[in-house]
Amino acid sequence: MLDTGLAGRTVLVTGSAHGIGAALVRACLAEGAFVAALDIDEAANRALAERADPGGARIRPVRADLSDPAAIAAAHDEVSAWRPVDVLFNNAARPLARSLWEITAEEWDEVFAINLRAVFLLTRAVAAGMRERGFGRIVNMASVAGQTPRPTGAAYGSSKAGLIALTRVFAAELAAYGVTVNAVAPAMTDTPMVRSVGPEALAALTAQVPMGRIATPEEVVRVALFLASAESFVTGATYDVNGGALMR
Ligand SMILES: NC(=O)c1ccc[n+]([C@@H]2O[C@H](COP(=O)([O-])OP(=O)(O)OC[C@H]3O[C@@H](n4cnc5c(N)ncnc54)[C@H](O)[C@@H]3O)[C@@H](O)[C@H]2O)c1
């Protein structure tokens, strides 16, 4: 068993209310961490918090819209007043599967605001404290869509490619301060985001995966927890969790 070293540490998970984020919250609580769970969907986030930690002693649900820089700053203030953050999972994202001929400028900006600008702003805010304390683990949820082209992935895929680049910049900047920064690049994973494409598109996409199925959120979380573990010499890396869909 991997000793994550997360017991007693404070973890911030964005996009915590559903899918991979909710699985991350449950896993971090099981490891003994304190968890700040940030999501725009307040009702679902509160419900998740009540289910995952019924007494509420180790979880703090935070409502924020990551497309708004002021909301990011306020959420960071709220979380760090509760407990200083040791581990940050930048997991929230806005999916967009749309032909590059049809994407509007507003959609492009919204995807980039959530998938890339928010990660930049929140990571910079959180990393300042990590650098001072000499310890931090940051894990960004990228995507295979940022590594190989999809006809409908102009905005989403470009934002995820940017996230992989940003991961490396933060990793280089923070390496000397005990702070590691890495990315996970899943392919299709069984979450509400993927189910929203419909059964036919899902079957067609699954057929392209050499392992013949899509990932479970827990399989993605396992790799994210490895990258967040206290004893680690891994930084600036992107770990693929894709069933062989892209081998590089
Ligand atoms: N599911 C997949 O197949 C898959 C594949 C590759 C990468 N990913 C990545 O994994 C991460 C999690 O994906 P998922 O499938 O669990 O997604 P999901 O849609 O199930 O969950 C995303 C969460 O982010 C929250 N969120 C969205 N916009 C927000 C905003 N503006 N402010 C705050 N919270 C916001 C949503 O409310 C939701 O709880 C994402 O970064 C996604 O791009 C997912």
PDB file of C-alpha atoms and ligand atoms in Angstrom:
ATOM      1  CA  MET A   1       0.000   0.000   0.000  1.00  0.00           C
ATOM      2  CA  LEU A   2       1.180   3.490  -0.858  1.00  0.00           C
ATOM      3  CA  ASP A   3       1.703   5.679   2.181  1.00  0.00           C
ATOM      4  CA  THR A   4       0.330   8.980   0.873  1.00  0.00           C
ATOM      5  CA  GLY A   5       1.272  10.901   4.013  1.00  0.00           C
ATOM      6  CA  LEU A   6      -2.027  12.761   3.695  1.00  0.00           C
ATOM      7  CA  ALA A   7      -3.208  12.057   7.255  1.00  0.00           C
ATOM      8  CA  GLY A   8      -3.637  15.349   9.099  1.00  0.00           C
ATOM      9  CA  ARG A   9      -2.786  17.394   6.008  1.00  0.00           C
ATOM     10  CA  THR A  10      -5.165  19.882   4.402  1.00  0.00           C
ATOM     11  CA  VAL A  11      -6.307  19.266   0.857  1.00  0.00           C
ATOM     12  CA  LEU A  12      -8.217  21.595  -1.464  1.00  0.00           C
ATOM     13  CA  VAL A  13     -10.207  19.897  -4.229  1.00  0.00           C
ATOM     14  CA  THR A  14     -11.871  21.966  -6.959  1.00  0.00           C
ATOM     15  CA  GLY A  15     -14.848  20.537  -8.816  1.00  0.00           C
ATOM     16  CA  SER A  16     -15.568  18.432  -5.760  1.00  0.00           C
ATOM     17  CA  ALA A  17     -19.314  17.934  -6.117  1.00  0.00           C
ATOM     18  CA  HIS A  18     -19.318  15.342  -8.900  1.00  0.00           C
ATOM     19  CA  GLY A  19     -17.253  12.783 -10.761  1.00  0.00           C
ATOM     20  CA  ILE A  20     -13.508  12.538 -10.212  1.00  0.00           C
ATOM     21  CA  GLY A  21     -13.544  15.456  -7.726  1.00  0.00           C
ATOM     22  CA  ALA A  22     -16.083  13.711  -5.483  1.00  0.00           C
ATOM     23  CA  ALA A  23     -13.991  10.516  -5.623  1.00  0.00           C
ATOM     24  CA  LEU A  24     -10.920  12.571  -4.693  1.00  0.00           C
ATOM     25  CA  VAL A  25     -12.747  14.029  -1.684  1.00  0.00           C
ATOM     26  CA  ARG A  26     -13.768  10.568  -0.455  1.00  0.00           C
ATOM     27  CA  ALA A  27     -10.262   9.179  -0.945  1.00  0.00           C
ATOM     28  CA  CYS A  28      -8.550  12.071   0.868  1.00  0.00           C
ATOM     29  CA  LEU A  29     -10.962  11.760   3.804  1.00  0.00           C
ATOM     30  CA  ALA A  30     -10.236   8.028   3.923  1.00  0.00           C
ATOM     31  CA  GLU A  31      -6.513   8.891   4.085  1.00  0.00           C
ATOM     32  CA  GLY A  32      -7.199  11.052   7.155  1.00  0.00           C
ATOM     33  CA  ALA A  33      -6.876  14.472   5.500  1.00  0.00           C
ATOM     34  CA  PHE A  34      -8.877  17.637   6.114  1.00  0.00           C
ATOM     35  CA  VAL A  35     -10.652  18.546   2.887  1.00  0.00           C
ATOM     36  CA  ALA A  36     -11.802  21.901   1.543  1.00  0.00           C
ATOM     37  CA  ALA A  37     -14.274  20.969  -1.186  1.00  0.00           C
ATOM     38  CA  LEU A  38     -14.841  23.759  -3.712  1.00  0.00           C
ATOM     39  CA  ASP A  39     -17.581  23.722  -6.323  1.00  0.00           C
ATOM     40  CA  ILE A  40     -20.048  26.014  -8.067  1.00  0.00           C
ATOM     41  CA  ASP A  41     -22.872  23.519  -7.432  1.00  0.00           C
ATOM     42  CA  GLU A  42     -23.587  24.362  -3.809  1.00  0.00           C
ATOM     43  CA  ALA A  43     -26.425  21.912  -3.196  1.00  0.00           C
ATOM     44  CA  ALA A  44     -24.582  18.889  -4.611  1.00  0.00           C
ATOM     45  CA  ASN A  45     -21.384  19.922  -2.852  1.00  0.00           C
ATOM     46  CA  ARG A  46     -23.128  20.159   0.532  1.00  0.00           C
ATOM     47  CA  ALA A  47     -24.812  16.812  -0.058  1.00  0.00           C
ATOM     48  CA  LEU A  48     -21.450  15.247  -0.894  1.00  0.00           C
ATOM     49  CA  ALA A  49     -19.888  16.746   2.252  1.00  0.00           C
ATOM     50  CA  GLU A  50     -22.690  15.415   4.463  1.00  0.00           C
ATOM     51  CA  ARG A  51     -22.412  11.941   2.974  1.00  0.00           C
ATOM     52  CA  ALA A  52     -18.613  11.809   2.959  1.00  0.00           C
ATOM     53  CA  ASP A  53     -18.040  13.204   6.468  1.00  0.00           C
ATOM     54  CA  PRO A  54     -21.355  13.137   8.365  1.00  0.00           C
ATOM     55  CA  GLY A  55     -20.021  14.995  11.426  1.00  0.00           C
ATOM     56  CA  GLY A  56     -18.397  17.613   9.199  1.00  0.00           C
ATOM     57  CA  ALA A  57     -15.259  17.667  11.374  1.00  0.00           C
ATOM     58  CA  ARG A  58     -12.826  17.239   8.495  1.00  0.00           C
ATOM     59  CA  ILE A  59     -14.639  18.746   5.526  1.00  0.00           C
ATOM     60  CA  ARG A  60     -15.368  22.325   4.529  1.00  0.00           C
ATOM     61  CA  PRO A  61     -17.652  22.847   1.520  1.00  0.00           C
ATOM     62  CA  VAL A  62     -16.906  26.119  -0.289  1.00  0.00           C
ATOM     63  CA  ARG A  63     -19.092  27.598  -3.005  1.00  0.00           C
ATOM     64  CA  ALA A  64     -17.200  29.484  -5.739  1.00  0.00           C
ATOM     65  CA  ASP A  65     -17.457  30.134  -9.461  1.00  0.00           C
ATOM     66  CA  LEU A  66     -13.931  29.614 -10.768  1.00  0.00           C
ATOM     67  CA  SER A  67     -14.621  31.723 -13.865  1.00  0.00           C
ATOM     68  CA  ASP A  68     -14.611  34.778 -11.556  1.00  0.00           C
ATOM     69  CA  PRO A  69     -11.174  35.945 -10.298  1.00  0.00           C
ATOM     70  CA  ALA A  70     -12.745  37.760  -7.318  1.00  0.00           C
ATOM     71  CA  ALA A  71     -14.544  34.558  -6.278  1.00  0.00           C
ATOM     72  CA  ILE A  72     -11.255  32.642  -6.484  1.00  0.00           C
ATOM     73  CA  ALA A  73      -9.559  35.162  -4.186  1.00  0.00           C
ATOM     74  CA  ALA A  74     -12.481  35.039  -1.724  1.00  0.00           C
ATOM     75  CA  ALA A  75     -12.505  31.225  -1.731  1.00  0.00           C
ATOM     76  CA  HIS A  76      -8.761  31.139  -1.121  1.00  0.00           C
ATOM     77  CA  ASP A  77      -9.156  33.545   1.832  1.00  0.00           C
ATOM     78  CA  GLU A  78     -11.980  31.402   3.251  1.00  0.00           C
ATOM     79  CA  VAL A  79     -10.034  28.148   2.958  1.00  0.00           C
ATOM     80  CA  SER A  80      -6.728  29.474   4.284  1.00  0.00           C
ATOM     81  CA  ALA A  81      -8.499  31.065   7.270  1.00  0.00           C
ATOM     82  CA  TRP A  82      -9.803  27.557   8.027  1.00  0.00           C
ATOM     83  CA  ARG A  83      -6.466  25.744   7.529  1.00  0.00           C
ATOM     84  CA  PRO A  84      -3.339  26.322   5.405  1.00  0.00           C
ATOM     85  CA  VAL A  85      -3.481  24.194   2.257  1.00  0.00           C
ATOM     86  CA  ASP A  86      -0.817  21.470   1.829  1.00  0.00           C
ATOM     87  CA  VAL A  87      -2.243  19.768  -1.256  1.00  0.00           C
ATOM     88  CA  LEU A  88      -4.185  21.301  -4.141  1.00  0.00           C
ATOM     89  CA  PHE A  89      -6.096  19.289  -6.721  1.00  0.00           C
ATOM     90  CA  ASN A  90      -7.076  21.558  -9.644  1.00  0.00           C
ATOM     91  CA  ASN A  91      -9.814  19.296 -10.930  1.00  0.00           C
ATOM     92  CA  ALA A  92     -12.784  21.454 -11.975  1.00  0.00           C
ATOM     93  CA  ALA A  93     -13.288  21.978 -15.678  1.00  0.00           C
ATOM     94  CA  ARG A  94     -15.789  23.123 -18.238  1.00  0.00           C
ATOM     95  CA  PRO A  95     -16.147  20.524 -21.001  1.00  0.00           C
ATOM     96  CA  LEU A  96     -16.986  21.653 -24.516  1.00  0.00           C
ATOM     97  CA  ALA A  97     -17.313  19.244 -27.452  1.00  0.00           C
ATOM     98  CA  ARG A  98     -18.019  21.489 -30.391  1.00  0.00           C
ATOM     99  CA  SER A  99     -16.780  21.665 -33.971  1.00  0.00           C
ATOM    100  CA  LEU A 100     -14.093  24.304 -34.333  1.00  0.00           C
ATOM    101  CA  TRP A 101     -16.323  25.947 -36.957  1.00  0.00           C
ATOM    102  CA  GLU A 102     -19.069  26.481 -34.385  1.00  0.00           C
ATOM    103  CA  ILE A 103     -17.333  27.553 -31.157  1.00  0.00           C
ATOM    104  CA  THR A 104     -18.259  31.107 -30.195  1.00  0.00           C
ATOM    105  CA  ALA A 105     -15.792  33.604 -28.736  1.00  0.00           C
ATOM    106  CA  GLU A 106     -17.807  33.576 -25.482  1.00  0.00           C
ATOM    107  CA  GLU A 107     -17.575  29.779 -25.211  1.00  0.00           C
ATOM    108  CA  TRP A 108     -13.838  29.900 -25.913  1.00  0.00           C
ATOM    109  CA  ASP A 109     -13.316  32.485 -23.163  1.00  0.00           C
ATOM    110  CA  GLU A 110     -15.470  30.582 -20.660  1.00  0.00           C
ATOM    111  CA  VAL A 111     -13.576  27.315 -21.240  1.00  0.00           C
ATOM    112  CA  PHE A 112     -10.224  29.045 -20.829  1.00  0.00           C
ATOM    113  CA  ALA A 113     -11.397  31.046 -17.790  1.00  0.00           C
ATOM    114  CA  ILE A 114     -12.299  27.867 -15.886  1.00  0.00           C
ATOM    115  CA  ASN A 115      -9.835  25.325 -17.270  1.00  0.00           C
ATOM    116  CA  LEU A 116      -6.709  27.499 -17.348  1.00  0.00           C
ATOM    117  CA  ARG A 117      -6.987  31.018 -15.879  1.00  0.00           C
ATOM    118  CA  ALA A 118      -8.619  29.726 -12.681  1.00  0.00           C
ATOM    119  CA  VAL A 119      -5.848  27.153 -12.243  1.00  0.00           C
ATOM    120  CA  PHE A 120      -3.234  29.875 -12.691  1.00  0.00           C
ATOM    121  CA  LEU A 121      -4.875  32.222 -10.167  1.00  0.00           C
ATOM    122  CA  LEU A 122      -5.734  29.621  -7.526  1.00  0.00           C
ATOM    123  CA  THR A 123      -2.380  27.849  -7.795  1.00  0.00           C
ATOM    124  CA  ARG A 124      -0.467  31.105  -7.489  1.00  0.00           C
ATOM    125  CA  ALA A 125      -2.472  32.054  -4.384  1.00  0.00           C
ATOM    126  CA  VAL A 126      -2.114  28.638  -2.725  1.00  0.00           C
ATOM    127  CA  ALA A 127       1.517  28.096  -3.774  1.00  0.00           C
ATOM    128  CA  ALA A 128       2.660  31.305  -2.089  1.00  0.00           C
ATOM    129  CA  GLY A 129       1.842  29.761   1.310  1.00  0.00           C
ATOM    130  CA  MET A 130       3.270  26.358   0.351  1.00  0.00           C
ATOM    131  CA  ARG A 131       6.552  28.006  -0.659  1.00  0.00           C
ATOM    132  CA  GLU A 132       6.758  29.823   2.669  1.00  0.00           C
ATOM    133  CA  ARG A 133       6.105  26.616   4.621  1.00  0.00           C
ATOM    134  CA  GLY A 134       8.482  24.568   2.439  1.00  0.00           C
ATOM    135  CA  PHE A 135       5.985  21.880   1.476  1.00  0.00           C
ATOM    136  CA  GLY A 136       3.240  21.448  -1.076  1.00  0.00           C
ATOM    137  CA  ARG A 137       1.732  19.041  -3.578  1.00  0.00           C
ATOM    138  CA  ILE A 138      -0.213  20.316  -6.575  1.00  0.00           C
ATOM    139  CA  VAL A 139      -1.963  17.987  -9.005  1.00  0.00           C
ATOM    140  CA  ASN A 140      -3.707  19.302 -12.120  1.00  0.00           C
ATOM    141  CA  MET A 141      -6.372  17.311 -13.923  1.00  0.00           C
ATOM    142  CA  ALA A 142      -5.434  17.575 -17.591  1.00  0.00           C
ATOM    143  CA  SER A 143      -6.776  15.266 -20.325  1.00  0.00           C
ATOM    144  CA  VAL A 144      -5.726  13.133 -23.264  1.00  0.00           C
ATOM    145  CA  ALA A 145      -7.583  15.827 -25.218  1.00  0.00           C
ATOM    146  CA  GLY A 146      -4.649  18.123 -24.440  1.00  0.00           C
ATOM    147  CA  GLN A 147      -2.165  15.596 -25.853  1.00  0.00           C
ATOM    148  CA  THR A 148      -3.753  14.487 -29.124  1.00  0.00           C
ATOM    149  CA  PRO A 149      -6.253  16.252 -31.381  1.00  0.00           C
ATOM    150  CA  ARG A 150     -10.019  15.702 -31.476  1.00  0.00           C
ATOM    151  CA  PRO A 151     -12.119  17.499 -34.114  1.00  0.00           C
ATOM    152  CA  THR A 152     -14.376  18.880 -31.379  1.00  0.00           C
ATOM    153  CA  GLY A 153     -11.605  19.789 -28.968  1.00  0.00           C
ATOM    154  CA  ALA A 154     -10.325  23.162 -30.177  1.00  0.00           C
ATOM    155  CA  ALA A 155     -11.191  25.014 -26.961  1.00  0.00           C
ATOM    156  CA  TYR A 156     -11.228  22.190 -24.384  1.00  0.00           C
ATOM    157  CA  GLY A 157      -8.147  20.408 -25.797  1.00  0.00           C
ATOM    158  CA  SER A 158      -6.186  23.651 -26.147  1.00  0.00           C
ATOM    159  CA  SER A 159      -7.035  24.599 -22.566  1.00  0.00           C
ATOM    160  CA  LYS A 160      -5.800  21.184 -21.359  1.00  0.00           C
ATOM    161  CA  ALA A 161      -2.598  21.462 -23.450  1.00  0.00           C
ATOM    162  CA  GLY A 162      -2.096  24.852 -21.814  1.00  0.00           C
ATOM    163  CA  LEU A 163      -2.650  23.246 -18.423  1.00  0.00           C
ATOM    164  CA  ILE A 164       0.139  20.738 -19.106  1.00  0.00           C
ATOM    165  CA  ALA A 165       2.461  23.639 -20.013  1.00  0.00           C
ATOM    166  CA  LEU A 166       1.396  25.591 -16.919  1.00  0.00           C
ATOM    167  CA  THR A 167       2.045  22.526 -14.759  1.00  0.00           C
ATOM    168  CA  ARG A 168       5.672  22.526 -15.915  1.00  0.00           C
ATOM    169  CA  VAL A 169       6.133  26.260 -15.353  1.00  0.00           C
ATOM    170  CA  PHE A 170       4.847  26.026 -11.763  1.00  0.00           C
ATOM    171  CA  ALA A 171       6.926  22.877 -11.234  1.00  0.00           C
ATOM    172  CA  ALA A 172      10.100  24.652 -12.343  1.00  0.00           C
ATOM    173  CA  GLU A 173       9.277  27.704 -10.254  1.00  0.00           C
ATOM    174  CA  LEU A 174       8.533  25.741  -7.067  1.00  0.00           C
ATOM    175  CA  ALA A 175      10.935  22.775  -7.266  1.00  0.00           C
ATOM    176  CA  ALA A 176      13.473  24.301  -4.883  1.00  0.00           C
ATOM    177  CA  TYR A 177      10.835  24.962  -2.205  1.00  0.00           C
ATOM    178  CA  GLY A 178       9.571  21.459  -1.457  1.00  0.00           C
ATOM    179  CA  VAL A 179       6.548  21.924  -3.695  1.00  0.00           C
ATOM    180  CA  THR A 180       5.874  19.449  -6.522  1.00  0.00           C
ATOM    181  CA  VAL A 181       3.482  20.146  -9.380  1.00  0.00           C
ATOM    182  CA  ASN A 182       2.250  17.388 -11.678  1.00  0.00           C
ATOM    183  CA  ALA A 183      -0.622  16.579 -13.989  1.00  0.00           C
ATOM    184  CA  VAL A 184      -2.836  13.572 -14.595  1.00  0.00           C
ATOM    185  CA  ALA A 185      -4.118  13.059 -18.139  1.00  0.00           C
ATOM    186  CA  PRO A 186      -7.132  10.733 -18.098  1.00  0.00           C
ATOM    187  CA  ALA A 187      -8.956   9.530 -21.167  1.00  0.00           C
ATOM    188  CA  MET A 188     -12.652   8.786 -20.798  1.00  0.00           C
ATOM    189  CA  THR A 189     -13.665   8.239 -17.213  1.00  0.00           C
ATOM    190  CA  ASP A 190     -17.084   7.225 -15.946  1.00  0.00           C
ATOM    191  CA  THR A 191     -18.448  10.553 -14.639  1.00  0.00           C
ATOM    192  CA  PRO A 192     -21.443  12.800 -15.371  1.00  0.00           C
ATOM    193  CA  MET A 193     -19.224  14.726 -17.852  1.00  0.00           C
ATOM    194  CA  VAL A 194     -18.746  11.605 -19.978  1.00  0.00           C
ATOM    195  CA  ARG A 195     -22.292  10.247 -19.610  1.00  0.00           C
ATOM    196  CA  SER A 196     -23.545  13.552 -21.054  1.00  0.00           C
ATOM    197  CA  VAL A 197     -22.250  12.580 -24.547  1.00  0.00           C
ATOM    198  CA  GLY A 198     -24.952   9.894 -24.890  1.00  0.00           C
ATOM    199  CA  PRO A 199     -24.742   6.081 -25.218  1.00  0.00           C
ATOM    200  CA  GLU A 200     -23.851   5.907 -28.930  1.00  0.00           C
ATOM    201  CA  ALA A 201     -20.981   8.387 -28.766  1.00  0.00           C
ATOM    202  CA  LEU A 202     -19.817   6.664 -25.577  1.00  0.00           C
ATOM    203  CA  ALA A 203     -19.747   3.238 -27.293  1.00  0.00           C
ATOM    204  CA  ALA A 204     -17.809   4.686 -30.257  1.00  0.00           C
ATOM    205  CA  LEU A 205     -15.258   6.329 -27.958  1.00  0.00           C
ATOM    206  CA  THR A 206     -14.894   3.188 -25.826  1.00  0.00           C
ATOM    207  CA  ALA A 207     -14.117   1.168 -28.975  1.00  0.00           C
ATOM    208  CA  GLN A 208     -10.974   3.299 -29.415  1.00  0.00           C
ATOM    209  CA  VAL A 209      -9.546   2.306 -26.013  1.00  0.00           C
ATOM    210  CA  PRO A 210      -7.184  -0.718 -26.258  1.00  0.00           C
ATOM    211  CA  MET A 211      -8.238  -1.894 -22.784  1.00  0.00           C
ATOM    212  CA  GLY A 212     -11.836  -1.941 -24.097  1.00  0.00           C
ATOM    213  CA  ARG A 213     -13.495   0.107 -21.386  1.00  0.00           C
ATOM    214  CA  ILE A 214     -13.455   3.545 -19.797  1.00  0.00           C
ATOM    215  CA  ALA A 215     -11.742   4.329 -16.480  1.00  0.00           C
ATOM    216  CA  THR A 216     -13.447   4.504 -13.121  1.00  0.00           C
ATOM    217  CA  PRO A 217     -12.994   7.759 -11.167  1.00  0.00           C
ATOM    218  CA  GLU A 218     -11.152   5.707  -8.526  1.00  0.00           C
ATOM    219  CA  GLU A 219      -8.518   4.623 -11.067  1.00  0.00           C
ATOM    220  CA  VAL A 220      -7.786   8.269 -11.868  1.00  0.00           C
ATOM    221  CA  VAL A 221      -7.780   9.167  -8.172  1.00  0.00           C
ATOM    222  CA  ARG A 222      -5.206   6.469  -7.390  1.00  0.00           C
ATOM    223  CA  VAL A 223      -2.666   8.126  -9.694  1.00  0.00           C
ATOM    224  CA  ALA A 224      -3.549  11.602  -8.407  1.00  0.00           C
ATOM    225  CA  LEU A 225      -2.975  10.430  -4.811  1.00  0.00           C
ATOM    226  CA  PHE A 226       0.387   8.948  -5.783  1.00  0.00           C
ATOM    227  CA  LEU A 227       1.404  12.343  -7.207  1.00  0.00           C
ATOM    228  CA  ALA A 228       0.137  14.050  -4.041  1.00  0.00           C
ATOM    229  CA  SER A 229       2.027  11.744  -1.701  1.00  0.00           C
ATOM    230  CA  ALA A 230       4.441  13.352   0.698  1.00  0.00           C
ATOM    231  CA  GLU A 231       7.476  11.262  -0.250  1.00  0.00           C
ATOM    232  CA  SER A 232       7.987  12.057  -3.908  1.00  0.00           C
ATOM    233  CA  PHE A 233      10.761  12.991  -6.316  1.00  0.00           C
ATOM    234  CA  VAL A 234       8.285  13.474  -9.191  1.00  0.00           C
ATOM    235  CA  THR A 235       7.641  16.995 -10.482  1.00  0.00           C
ATOM    236  CA  GLY A 236       6.662  18.566 -13.792  1.00  0.00           C
ATOM    237  CA  ALA A 237       5.320  15.230 -15.023  1.00  0.00           C
ATOM    238  CA  THR A 238       2.085  14.321 -16.771  1.00  0.00           C
ATOM    239  CA  TYR A 239       0.844  10.829 -15.894  1.00  0.00           C
ATOM    240  CA  ASP A 240      -1.428   9.219 -18.479  1.00  0.00           C
ATOM    241  CA  VAL A 241      -4.439   7.207 -17.239  1.00  0.00           C
ATOM    242  CA  ASN A 242      -5.958   6.200 -20.541  1.00  0.00           C
ATOM    243  CA  GLY A 243      -6.171   2.408 -20.963  1.00  0.00           C
ATOM    244  CA  GLY A 244      -3.652   2.650 -23.797  1.00  0.00           C
ATOM    245  CA  ALA A 245      -5.661   5.215 -25.795  1.00  0.00           C
ATOM    246  CA  LEU A 246      -2.486   7.240 -26.290  1.00  0.00           C
ATOM    247  CA  MET A 247       0.972   5.723 -25.904  1.00  0.00           C
ATOM    248  CA  ARG A 248       3.850   8.172 -26.050  1.00  0.00           C
TER     249      ARG A 248
HETATM  250  N1  LIG B   1     -14.528  12.329 -17.235  1.00  0.00           N
HETATM  251  C1  LIG B   1     -13.632  12.206 -18.180  1.00  0.00           C
HETATM  252  O1  LIG B   1     -13.758  11.384 -19.087  1.00  0.00           O
HETATM  253  C2  LIG B   1     -12.413  13.044 -18.179  1.00  0.00           C
HETATM  254  C3  LIG B   1     -11.410  12.747 -19.117  1.00  0.00           C
HETATM  255  C4  LIG B   1     -10.253  13.514 -19.131  1.00  0.00           C
HETATM  256  C5  LIG B   1     -10.121  14.539 -18.226  1.00  0.00           C
HETATM  257  N2  LIG B   1     -11.117  14.812 -17.339  1.00  0.00           N
HETATM  258  C6  LIG B   1     -10.916  15.929 -16.427  1.00  0.00           C
HETATM  259  O2  LIG B   1     -11.116  15.479 -15.098  1.00  0.00           O
HETATM  260  C7  LIG B   1     -11.657  16.569 -14.321  1.00  0.00           C
HETATM  261  C8  LIG B   1     -12.934  16.135 -13.635  1.00  0.00           C
HETATM  262  O3  LIG B   1     -13.842  15.720 -14.640  1.00  0.00           O
HETATM  263  P1  LIG B   1     -15.220  15.005 -14.299  1.00  0.00           P
HETATM  264  O4  LIG B   1     -15.511  14.118 -15.443  1.00  0.00           O
HETATM  265  O5  LIG B   1     -15.238  14.487 -12.911  1.00  0.00           O
HETATM  266  O6  LIG B   1     -16.195  16.270 -14.428  1.00  0.00           O
HETATM  267  P2  LIG B   1     -17.659  16.544 -13.836  1.00  0.00           P
HETATM  268  O7  LIG B   1     -18.349  17.411 -14.845  1.00  0.00           O
HETATM  269  O8  LIG B   1     -18.303  15.280 -13.438  1.00  0.00           O
HETATM  270  O9  LIG B   1     -17.300  17.415 -12.572  1.00  0.00           O
HETATM  271  C9  LIG B   1     -16.723  18.688 -12.724  1.00  0.00           C
HETATM  272  C10 LIG B   1     -17.018  19.484 -11.474  1.00  0.00           C
HETATM  273  O10 LIG B   1     -16.517  20.818 -11.666  1.00  0.00           O
HETATM  274  C11 LIG B   1     -17.499  21.733 -11.213  1.00  0.00           C
HETATM  275  N3  LIG B   1     -17.365  23.010 -11.904  1.00  0.00           N
HETATM  276  C12 LIG B   1     -17.625  23.244 -13.217  1.00  0.00           C
HETATM  277  N4  LIG B   1     -17.483  24.557 -13.482  1.00  0.00           N
HETATM  278  C13 LIG B   1     -17.135  25.155 -12.317  1.00  0.00           C
HETATM  279  C14 LIG B   1     -16.872  26.504 -11.948  1.00  0.00           C
HETATM  280  N5  LIG B   1     -16.975  27.505 -12.836  1.00  0.00           N
HETATM  281  N6  LIG B   1     -16.528  26.780 -10.663  1.00  0.00           N
HETATM  282  C15 LIG B   1     -16.455  25.776  -9.749  1.00  0.00           C
HETATM  283  N7  LIG B   1     -16.710  24.475 -10.033  1.00  0.00           N
HETATM  284  C16 LIG B   1     -17.048  24.178 -11.307  1.00  0.00           C
HETATM  285  C17 LIG B   1     -18.827  21.056 -11.537  1.00  0.00           C
HETATM  286  O11 LIG B   1     -19.913  21.590 -10.768  1.00  0.00           O
HETATM  287  C18 LIG B   1     -18.519  19.602 -11.206  1.00  0.00           C
HETATM  288  O12 LIG B   1     -18.787  19.303  -9.852  1.00  0.00           O
HETATM  289  C19 LIG B   1     -11.844  17.725 -15.304  1.00  0.00           C
HETATM  290  O13 LIG B   1     -10.720  18.571 -15.247  1.00  0.00           O
HETATM  291  C20 LIG B   1     -11.901  17.054 -16.650  1.00  0.00           C
HETATM  292  O14 LIG B   1     -11.510  17.918 -17.711  1.00  0.00           O
HETATM  293  C21 LIG B   1     -12.257  14.084 -17.295  1.00  0.00           C
END
